[in-house]
Amino acid sequence: MQGLPILRLAAATIVLTVITSVLMLIPDWNGEQASTAAADIDRLLDVAIVLSSFVFWIVMVPLFYAIYRWRAKPGDEGDGEPIHGNTRLEIIWTVIPTVIVLGLAGYSWVVLDDIEASEPGAIPITVTGQQFAWSFTYPEQNVQADELHVVEDRQVEVTMRALDVLHSFWVPEWRIKRDAVPGAPGASIDDDFVVTPDRAGEFSLVCTELCGLGHTTMRAPVVVHETRAEFDRWISEQDPIPSDQPEPAGSPAS
Amino acid sequence: MTSALTSPGWWRGLFYFLIGAGFGFGLVIALRAISGLDLYQTEPTGYPHIVVPAITGPLGFLIGIGCFDYWFRWCAGAPTIPDDHADHGAKTWKDYFKVNTDHKVIGIQYIVTTFFFFFAGGFLAMLMRAELAQPGTQIVDPGVFNGLFSTHAALMIFVFVIPVFAGIANYVLPLMIGAPDMAFPRLNALSFWMLPIAGALFLASYFVPGGAFDAGWTGYAPLSTGAPLGQSFFNLGVQFAGASSVATALNFLVTIITMRAPGMTIWRMPLLVWANLSTSLLVVAATPFIAGVQFMVLFDRVLHTNFFQAAFGGDVISYQHIFWFYSHPAVYIMMLPGFGIISEVISTHARKPIFGYRLMALALLGIVILSYTVWAHHMFVAGMFEWLRVPMMITTLLIAVPTGIKIFSWLGTLFEAKIHLKSTAMLFSLAFIVTFTIGGISGVMLGMIPIDIHVSDTYFVVAHIHFVLFGGSVFTIFAGIYHWFPKMTGRMYDERLGRIHFWGTLVGTWGTFVPMHWIGMEGMPRRVADYAAEFGNWNLMITVSAFILGAVQLVFLYNMIVSWRYGPKAGPNPWRAKTIEWQVSSPPPIFNFDEIPRVVGGPYEFGVPGARHAIMAGEEAEVKRPEPSRAGIGAPS
């Protein structure tokens, strides 16, 4: 492969990677951040974007260079160089991607542990999905509502319940999603997760698992209060959990 | 008239269909009458008097059209009619509508049938995009919309992408390995005829009470176990498509293992053969899982078993495990044959040996093994055992390594090459590398659990699947169709129309599926008929691009039909390729070879002086290079 401008190709790859990375890091792809998990996940996404830009250009630069440089002249019926392979190159492009993806896996694992870490004093809430509405019970406060209210900077420990089919809990600004699965108490369903909202305001809970005719409109308001006092005031205005209501399968994780 | 009803064919097929359906209907009614039940059970999930005939009717059709005649005679010990090969080869177009045992006829039957379903599924996509062009409900209500995306995906996956690869390989693979036909020609015919039944069942669901199945192509329980009658048609359609797949895969395995021409060692097999070997290994072991799980859903619906009924101790999440244990390997079932096509096209049009051929073959096998170990990455937020997530993430990301090997090896093949861009097949192959790289990148992102938690079940996933399935698989399908069109028809397609189709498809694909990434990350869930107004502009752009993408496929259809009839003669080897299928006439003679060729070298020995892949009958002594045919290489330059 004499005459291959390796340095210039490498430079082009790096320059294009830098430009693409910078451009791709400008938009807030995932939108507003409103939980402690959001910043972690978005940072992971940024790392993935930079590495992806590199992977993209390390494929595209050689591809377009080859098409530019070795395009057959009109009327040229000859063959290319009979090169069958290059063991060193093949080892390189096996090992380097392995290292990259294992690095991404390791970092993802760290982020996963971070966003799933429990904090003391979390507020337990049971979220119940039912065609086509959400309901929320606050076992500690003995209150039930059809809006999700939480407190800024206070972790909530959510337990998912489904009464009919699968539903899925998603607040995009929190970056957190989990399916609600119908099941008997104690079934091997991982039904609880934690999230710590860190921005007061109003958001929307979106059902993201196809659940039938009303799936499109199955949403619920989410309110993050600035203070615990505001939250308590709202709690005091809600109805208590009806005593005759069958406890949704399984008691909330405590 | 009696002879029409006693000899194989459409009349007997229709007649036996009616007998089969009538038998099924009568059986249900009789059993219910004996049991003292209402004759007609019309719970939405029930309708046994329709579900059972939907099984027995198609089986009757298969018997009637003649798929089993030889076997039945054999089983009964009756004297078999000596095979005069009357059902081999096609003399007129009518022969394509009969049970035929010729792999070339079956290949074309497969391709034409699957493209019919491609256009049907595409039409459903156009309706969906029309509804989604603006926020609000304009054209279809949410119930119909759920049916549209479910049937769109079922048609595209089960009766287009998976079987069209089987069709291309059916035509090309026996020629490539120097075999006169597939190992089991009658089984091959049966495999094909089960396919239109699967597609017909999917489409028929539009005409039953409750409308088309609408629980998504994933058919998650318990939405699917409680869905109206149409869902049973999905359950059954998958059985026919799956049985067709498994039978074909067995056929490919036996053909590849036992019928290669003398001298074709495994390291001399073209990569398309390697790819279909790998794919078939996936199909035979994975497909029974989806067949099983769809039967479990059907039994829950009709027989009141409780596989997935949580209230009666069923386990809802196990549906997803079994489903994805097939459906993730299925992603590679839909991609590996495409990898094979790309290797053939790039090597031929770059006039170079495939770079790192052995590692390319081993990468395919690596993907086969890894792809059985990643299924639960579809379930990171499903509430499954949490300890299963991280191992599945690691295997998921590792599968990028053999995939990367393939991409880099194609790049290596292009270096120091003589790249010809005249063929539309080559354009699609190069564009495939670009789009599939993007699909691979978004796949790695989806494999990272924290990112997946956010974008799971959003338009980001829709974008990813279409980048790998449309920008990936379908691009390779187009590359394959254009590449072997001259071999299959003996005629050349119009490269100018091919280029219009290519550029329109490329622009349409990017315009449609790139913005889907963005709106998904921003918060638009998938499988919704309506969405927040903030996504309106992007959705309008997606719809316009999708219409371009849809319209330009009509150019392809026109090009194929007109060129098949009127295209200039192609000659045996318009691309000057080395593999065996190009060393016989176009289309090849019945039984392919007068004498089985002898393989003496690798399949891609471009530029190696004096190297040959195979020596054909009659050219034993003089190893003279055949006169390269110029016909149809493209527009005059």
PDB file of C-alpha atoms in Angstrom, chain A residues 57-245:
ATOM      1  CA  TRP A  57     -15.587   8.850  10.796  1.00  0.00           C
ATOM      2  CA  ILE A  58     -13.108   6.033  11.093  1.00  0.00           C
ATOM      3  CA  VAL A  59     -15.462   4.155   8.786  1.00  0.00           C
ATOM      4  CA  MET A  60     -16.483   7.060   6.553  1.00  0.00           C
ATOM      5  CA  VAL A  61     -13.060   8.589   5.898  1.00  0.00           C
ATOM      6  CA  PRO A  62     -11.515   5.396   4.506  1.00  0.00           C
ATOM      7  CA  LEU A  63     -14.757   4.609   2.653  1.00  0.00           C
ATOM      8  CA  PHE A  64     -14.942   7.910   0.813  1.00  0.00           C
ATOM      9  CA  TYR A  65     -11.192   8.067   0.337  1.00  0.00           C
ATOM     10  CA  ALA A  66     -11.265   4.633  -1.300  1.00  0.00           C
ATOM     11  CA  ILE A  67     -14.158   5.588  -3.572  1.00  0.00           C
ATOM     12  CA  TYR A  68     -12.344   8.812  -4.533  1.00  0.00           C
ATOM     13  CA  ARG A  69      -8.912   7.322  -4.975  1.00  0.00           C
ATOM     14  CA  TRP A  70      -9.595   3.906  -6.489  1.00  0.00           C
ATOM     15  CA  ARG A  71     -12.602   4.528  -8.642  1.00  0.00           C
ATOM     16  CA  ALA A  72     -12.052   2.657 -11.904  1.00  0.00           C
ATOM     17  CA  LYS A  73     -11.192   4.814 -14.902  1.00  0.00           C
ATOM     18  CA  PRO A  74     -13.755   4.559 -17.706  1.00  0.00           C
ATOM     19  CA  GLY A  75     -12.914   1.573 -19.833  1.00  0.00           C
ATOM     20  CA  ASP A  76     -10.543   0.082 -17.274  1.00  0.00           C
ATOM     21  CA  GLU A  77     -11.457  -3.579 -17.178  1.00  0.00           C
ATOM     22  CA  GLY A  78      -8.541  -4.645 -15.005  1.00  0.00           C
ATOM     23  CA  ASP A  79      -8.581  -5.988 -11.491  1.00  0.00           C
ATOM     24  CA  GLY A  80      -7.487  -4.458  -8.208  1.00  0.00           C
ATOM     25  CA  GLU A  81      -4.439  -5.529  -6.261  1.00  0.00           C
ATOM     26  CA  PRO A  82      -4.819  -9.143  -5.113  1.00  0.00           C
ATOM     27  CA  ILE A  83      -4.532  -8.351  -1.406  1.00  0.00           C
ATOM     28  CA  HIS A  84      -6.144 -11.083   0.677  1.00  0.00           C
ATOM     29  CA  GLY A  85      -5.765  -9.608   4.114  1.00  0.00           C
ATOM     30  CA  ASN A  86      -3.402  -8.317   6.726  1.00  0.00           C
ATOM     31  CA  THR A  87      -3.298 -10.152  10.012  1.00  0.00           C
ATOM     32  CA  ARG A  88      -1.963  -7.199  11.981  1.00  0.00           C
ATOM     33  CA  LEU A  89      -4.737  -4.898  10.742  1.00  0.00           C
ATOM     34  CA  GLU A  90      -7.356  -7.543  11.433  1.00  0.00           C
ATOM     35  CA  ILE A  91      -6.129  -7.950  15.001  1.00  0.00           C
ATOM     36  CA  ILE A  92      -6.175  -4.179  15.470  1.00  0.00           C
ATOM     37  CA  TRP A  93      -9.762  -3.781  14.324  1.00  0.00           C
ATOM     38  CA  THR A  94     -10.829  -6.648  16.526  1.00  0.00           C
ATOM     39  CA  VAL A  95      -9.064  -5.490  19.662  1.00  0.00           C
ATOM     40  CA  ILE A  96      -9.725  -1.735  19.567  1.00  0.00           C
ATOM     41  CA  PRO A  97     -13.518  -1.992  19.227  1.00  0.00           C
ATOM     42  CA  THR A  98     -13.503  -4.601  21.988  1.00  0.00           C
ATOM     43  CA  VAL A  99     -11.720  -2.166  24.283  1.00  0.00           C
ATOM     44  CA  ILE A 100     -14.100   0.669  23.355  1.00  0.00           C
ATOM     45  CA  VAL A 101     -17.287  -1.303  23.963  1.00  0.00           C
ATOM     46  CA  LEU A 102     -16.009  -2.820  27.196  1.00  0.00           C
ATOM     47  CA  GLY A 103     -15.143   0.693  28.363  1.00  0.00           C
ATOM     48  CA  LEU A 104     -18.642   1.872  27.506  1.00  0.00           C
ATOM     49  CA  ALA A 105     -20.119  -1.133  29.297  1.00  0.00           C
ATOM     50  CA  GLY A 106     -18.054  -0.420  32.408  1.00  0.00           C
ATOM     51  CA  TYR A 107     -19.017   3.252  32.464  1.00  0.00           C
ATOM     52  CA  SER A 108     -22.679   2.346  31.886  1.00  0.00           C
ATOM     53  CA  TRP A 109     -22.537  -0.022  34.840  1.00  0.00           C
ATOM     54  CA  VAL A 110     -21.137   2.725  37.074  1.00  0.00           C
ATOM     55  CA  VAL A 111     -23.887   5.119  35.979  1.00  0.00           C
ATOM     56  CA  LEU A 112     -26.503   2.441  36.485  1.00  0.00           C
ATOM     57  CA  ASP A 113     -25.346   1.871  40.054  1.00  0.00           C
ATOM     58  CA  ASP A 114     -25.381   5.615  40.690  1.00  0.00           C
ATOM     59  CA  ILE A 115     -28.893   6.230  39.462  1.00  0.00           C
ATOM     60  CA  GLU A 116     -30.203   3.197  41.340  1.00  0.00           C
ATOM     61  CA  ALA A 117     -28.590   4.047  44.671  1.00  0.00           C
ATOM     62  CA  SER A 118     -31.109   4.397  47.510  1.00  0.00           C
ATOM     63  CA  GLU A 119     -31.057   7.396  49.808  1.00  0.00           C
ATOM     64  CA  PRO A 120     -32.397   7.437  53.353  1.00  0.00           C
ATOM     65  CA  GLY A 121     -35.786   9.033  53.902  1.00  0.00           C
ATOM     66  CA  ALA A 122     -37.207   8.237  50.487  1.00  0.00           C
ATOM     67  CA  ILE A 123     -40.956   8.704  50.056  1.00  0.00           C
ATOM     68  CA  PRO A 124     -42.619   5.425  49.016  1.00  0.00           C
ATOM     69  CA  ILE A 125     -45.242   5.737  46.294  1.00  0.00           C
ATOM     70  CA  THR A 126     -47.154   3.017  44.524  1.00  0.00           C
ATOM     71  CA  VAL A 127     -47.927   3.778  40.890  1.00  0.00           C
ATOM     72  CA  THR A 128     -50.761   1.758  39.397  1.00  0.00           C
ATOM     73  CA  GLY A 129     -51.450   1.523  35.697  1.00  0.00           C
ATOM     74  CA  GLN A 130     -54.835   0.550  34.428  1.00  0.00           C
ATOM     75  CA  GLN A 131     -56.375   0.932  30.961  1.00  0.00           C
ATOM     76  CA  PHE A 132     -56.090   3.928  30.507  1.00  0.00           C
ATOM     77  CA  ALA A 133     -55.273   5.904  33.620  1.00  0.00           C
ATOM     78  CA  TRP A 134     -52.652   6.169  36.303  1.00  0.00           C
ATOM     79  CA  SER A 135     -53.269   6.292  40.031  1.00  0.00           C
ATOM     80  CA  PHE A 136     -50.873   6.965  42.868  1.00  0.00           C
ATOM     81  CA  THR A 137     -51.020   5.806  46.450  1.00  0.00           C
ATOM     82  CA  TYR A 138     -48.920   7.193  49.272  1.00  0.00           C
ATOM     83  CA  PRO A 139     -48.890   4.394  51.865  1.00  0.00           C
ATOM     84  CA  GLU A 140     -47.070   6.433  54.533  1.00  0.00           C
ATOM     85  CA  GLN A 141     -49.561   9.258  54.211  1.00  0.00           C
ATOM     86  CA  ASN A 142     -52.483   6.895  53.585  1.00  0.00           C
ATOM     87  CA  VAL A 143     -53.530   8.963  50.592  1.00  0.00           C
ATOM     88  CA  GLN A 144     -54.570   8.185  47.029  1.00  0.00           C
ATOM     89  CA  ALA A 145     -54.603  10.559  44.042  1.00  0.00           C
ATOM     90  CA  ASP A 146     -54.584  10.638  40.269  1.00  0.00           C
ATOM     91  CA  GLU A 147     -51.653  13.023  40.097  1.00  0.00           C
ATOM     92  CA  LEU A 148     -48.076  12.256  41.022  1.00  0.00           C
ATOM     93  CA  HIS A 149     -46.738  14.758  43.576  1.00  0.00           C
ATOM     94  CA  VAL A 150     -43.194  14.650  44.896  1.00  0.00           C
ATOM     95  CA  VAL A 151     -40.696  16.956  46.566  1.00  0.00           C
ATOM     96  CA  GLU A 152     -37.607  18.517  45.042  1.00  0.00           C
ATOM     97  CA  ASP A 153     -34.355  16.855  46.132  1.00  0.00           C
ATOM     98  CA  ARG A 154     -36.189  14.142  48.003  1.00  0.00           C
ATOM     99  CA  GLN A 155     -35.881  10.631  46.645  1.00  0.00           C
ATOM    100  CA  VAL A 156     -39.019   8.706  45.890  1.00  0.00           C
ATOM    101  CA  GLU A 157     -39.206   4.947  45.921  1.00  0.00           C
ATOM    102  CA  VAL A 158     -41.688   3.898  43.289  1.00  0.00           C
ATOM    103  CA  THR A 159     -43.419   0.535  43.218  1.00  0.00           C
ATOM    104  CA  MET A 160     -45.094  -0.330  39.936  1.00  0.00           C
ATOM    105  CA  ARG A 161     -48.426  -2.112  39.741  1.00  0.00           C
ATOM    106  CA  ALA A 162     -50.597  -3.022  36.770  1.00  0.00           C
ATOM    107  CA  LEU A 163     -54.187  -4.143  37.026  1.00  0.00           C
ATOM    108  CA  ASP A 164     -54.758  -5.393  33.481  1.00  0.00           C
ATOM    109  CA  VAL A 165     -52.007  -5.270  30.852  1.00  0.00           C
ATOM    110  CA  LEU A 166     -48.468  -3.921  30.668  1.00  0.00           C
ATOM    111  CA  HIS A 167     -47.985  -0.194  31.056  1.00  0.00           C
ATOM    112  CA  SER A 168     -44.792   1.763  31.384  1.00  0.00           C
ATOM    113  CA  PHE A 169     -43.901   4.721  33.553  1.00  0.00           C
ATOM    114  CA  TRP A 170     -41.840   7.419  31.864  1.00  0.00           C
ATOM    115  CA  VAL A 171     -41.145  10.993  32.852  1.00  0.00           C
ATOM    116  CA  PRO A 172     -38.802  12.143  30.066  1.00  0.00           C
ATOM    117  CA  GLU A 173     -37.318  14.941  32.188  1.00  0.00           C
ATOM    118  CA  TRP A 174     -36.383  12.369  34.835  1.00  0.00           C
ATOM    119  CA  ARG A 175     -34.952   9.933  32.203  1.00  0.00           C
ATOM    120  CA  ILE A 176     -36.486   7.078  34.167  1.00  0.00           C
ATOM    121  CA  LYS A 177     -38.704   4.372  32.791  1.00  0.00           C
ATOM    122  CA  ARG A 178     -40.087   1.134  34.170  1.00  0.00           C
ATOM    123  CA  ASP A 179     -42.834  -1.225  33.069  1.00  0.00           C
ATOM    124  CA  ALA A 180     -45.819  -1.947  35.241  1.00  0.00           C
ATOM    125  CA  VAL A 181     -46.363  -5.692  35.080  1.00  0.00           C
ATOM    126  CA  PRO A 182     -49.498  -7.498  36.201  1.00  0.00           C
ATOM    127  CA  GLY A 183     -48.436 -10.240  38.553  1.00  0.00           C
ATOM    128  CA  ALA A 184     -49.142 -12.061  41.751  1.00  0.00           C
ATOM    129  CA  PRO A 185     -47.539 -10.736  44.947  1.00  0.00           C
ATOM    130  CA  GLY A 186     -44.003 -11.970  45.202  1.00  0.00           C
ATOM    131  CA  ALA A 187     -43.793 -12.896  41.529  1.00  0.00           C
ATOM    132  CA  SER A 188     -40.288 -12.471  40.218  1.00  0.00           C
ATOM    133  CA  ILE A 189     -40.926  -8.963  38.974  1.00  0.00           C
ATOM    134  CA  ASP A 190     -38.481  -6.188  39.620  1.00  0.00           C
ATOM    135  CA  ASP A 191     -41.189  -3.667  40.329  1.00  0.00           C
ATOM    136  CA  ASP A 192     -39.462  -0.905  42.278  1.00  0.00           C
ATOM    137  CA  PHE A 193     -37.029   1.832  41.410  1.00  0.00           C
ATOM    138  CA  VAL A 194     -35.833   5.101  42.887  1.00  0.00           C
ATOM    139  CA  VAL A 195     -35.679   8.561  41.402  1.00  0.00           C
ATOM    140  CA  THR A 196     -34.657  11.887  42.919  1.00  0.00           C
ATOM    141  CA  PRO A 197     -36.349  14.861  41.238  1.00  0.00           C
ATOM    142  CA  ASP A 198     -34.135  17.910  41.524  1.00  0.00           C
ATOM    143  CA  ARG A 199     -36.184  20.553  39.779  1.00  0.00           C
ATOM    144  CA  ALA A 200     -39.546  21.869  40.910  1.00  0.00           C
ATOM    145  CA  GLY A 201     -42.219  22.233  38.293  1.00  0.00           C
ATOM    146  CA  GLU A 202     -44.913  20.411  36.374  1.00  0.00           C
ATOM    147  CA  PHE A 203     -44.179  17.496  34.096  1.00  0.00           C
ATOM    148  CA  SER A 204     -46.053  14.730  32.381  1.00  0.00           C
ATOM    149  CA  LEU A 205     -46.023  11.000  33.019  1.00  0.00           C
ATOM    150  CA  VAL A 206     -46.241   9.149  29.711  1.00  0.00           C
ATOM    151  CA  CYS A 207     -47.277   5.524  29.188  1.00  0.00           C
ATOM    152  CA  THR A 208     -44.683   3.987  26.879  1.00  0.00           C
ATOM    153  CA  GLU A 209     -45.840   0.386  26.657  1.00  0.00           C
ATOM    154  CA  LEU A 210     -48.602  -0.261  24.151  1.00  0.00           C
ATOM    155  CA  CYS A 211     -51.670  -0.934  26.265  1.00  0.00           C
ATOM    156  CA  GLY A 212     -54.602  -0.696  23.871  1.00  0.00           C
ATOM    157  CA  LEU A 213     -56.960   1.864  22.397  1.00  0.00           C
ATOM    158  CA  GLY A 214     -56.238   4.624  24.896  1.00  0.00           C
ATOM    159  CA  HIS A 215     -52.469   4.149  25.007  1.00  0.00           C
ATOM    160  CA  THR A 216     -51.809   7.395  23.163  1.00  0.00           C
ATOM    161  CA  THR A 217     -53.609   9.488  25.755  1.00  0.00           C
ATOM    162  CA  MET A 218     -52.648   7.606  28.907  1.00  0.00           C
ATOM    163  CA  ARG A 219     -50.851  10.369  30.744  1.00  0.00           C
ATOM    164  CA  ALA A 220     -50.834  11.858  34.213  1.00  0.00           C
ATOM    165  CA  PRO A 221     -49.674  15.188  35.617  1.00  0.00           C
ATOM    166  CA  VAL A 222     -46.474  15.192  37.666  1.00  0.00           C
ATOM    167  CA  VAL A 223     -45.871  17.995  40.154  1.00  0.00           C
ATOM    168  CA  VAL A 224     -42.540  18.499  41.896  1.00  0.00           C
ATOM    169  CA  HIS A 225     -42.958  20.750  44.941  1.00  0.00           C
ATOM    170  CA  GLU A 226     -40.212  23.041  46.101  1.00  0.00           C
ATOM    171  CA  THR A 227     -40.694  22.255  49.755  1.00  0.00           C
ATOM    172  CA  ARG A 228     -41.904  19.422  51.888  1.00  0.00           C
ATOM    173  CA  ALA A 229     -44.475  21.783  53.418  1.00  0.00           C
ATOM    174  CA  GLU A 230     -46.150  22.377  50.061  1.00  0.00           C
ATOM    175  CA  PHE A 231     -46.214  18.661  49.455  1.00  0.00           C
ATOM    176  CA  ASP A 232     -47.729  18.015  52.874  1.00  0.00           C
ATOM    177  CA  ARG A 233     -50.382  20.644  52.225  1.00  0.00           C
ATOM    178  CA  TRP A 234     -51.307  18.900  48.979  1.00  0.00           C
ATOM    179  CA  ILE A 235     -51.353  15.539  50.755  1.00  0.00           C
ATOM    180  CA  SER A 236     -53.755  16.863  53.361  1.00  0.00           C
ATOM    181  CA  GLU A 237     -56.232  17.790  50.606  1.00  0.00           C
ATOM    182  CA  GLN A 238     -56.339  14.262  49.141  1.00  0.00           C
ATOM    183  CA  ASP A 239     -58.697  11.412  49.794  1.00  0.00           C
ATOM    184  CA  PRO A 240     -57.546   8.605  52.027  1.00  0.00           C
ATOM    185  CA  ILE A 241     -56.987   5.172  50.530  1.00  0.00           C
ATOM    186  CA  PRO A 242     -60.420   3.525  50.547  1.00  0.00           C
ATOM    187  CA  SER A 243     -60.355   0.731  53.064  1.00  0.00           C
ATOM    188  CA  ASP A 244     -62.439  -1.626  50.931  1.00  0.00           C
ATOM    189  CA  GLN A 245     -60.086  -1.294  48.021  1.00  0.00           C
TER     190      GLN A 245
END
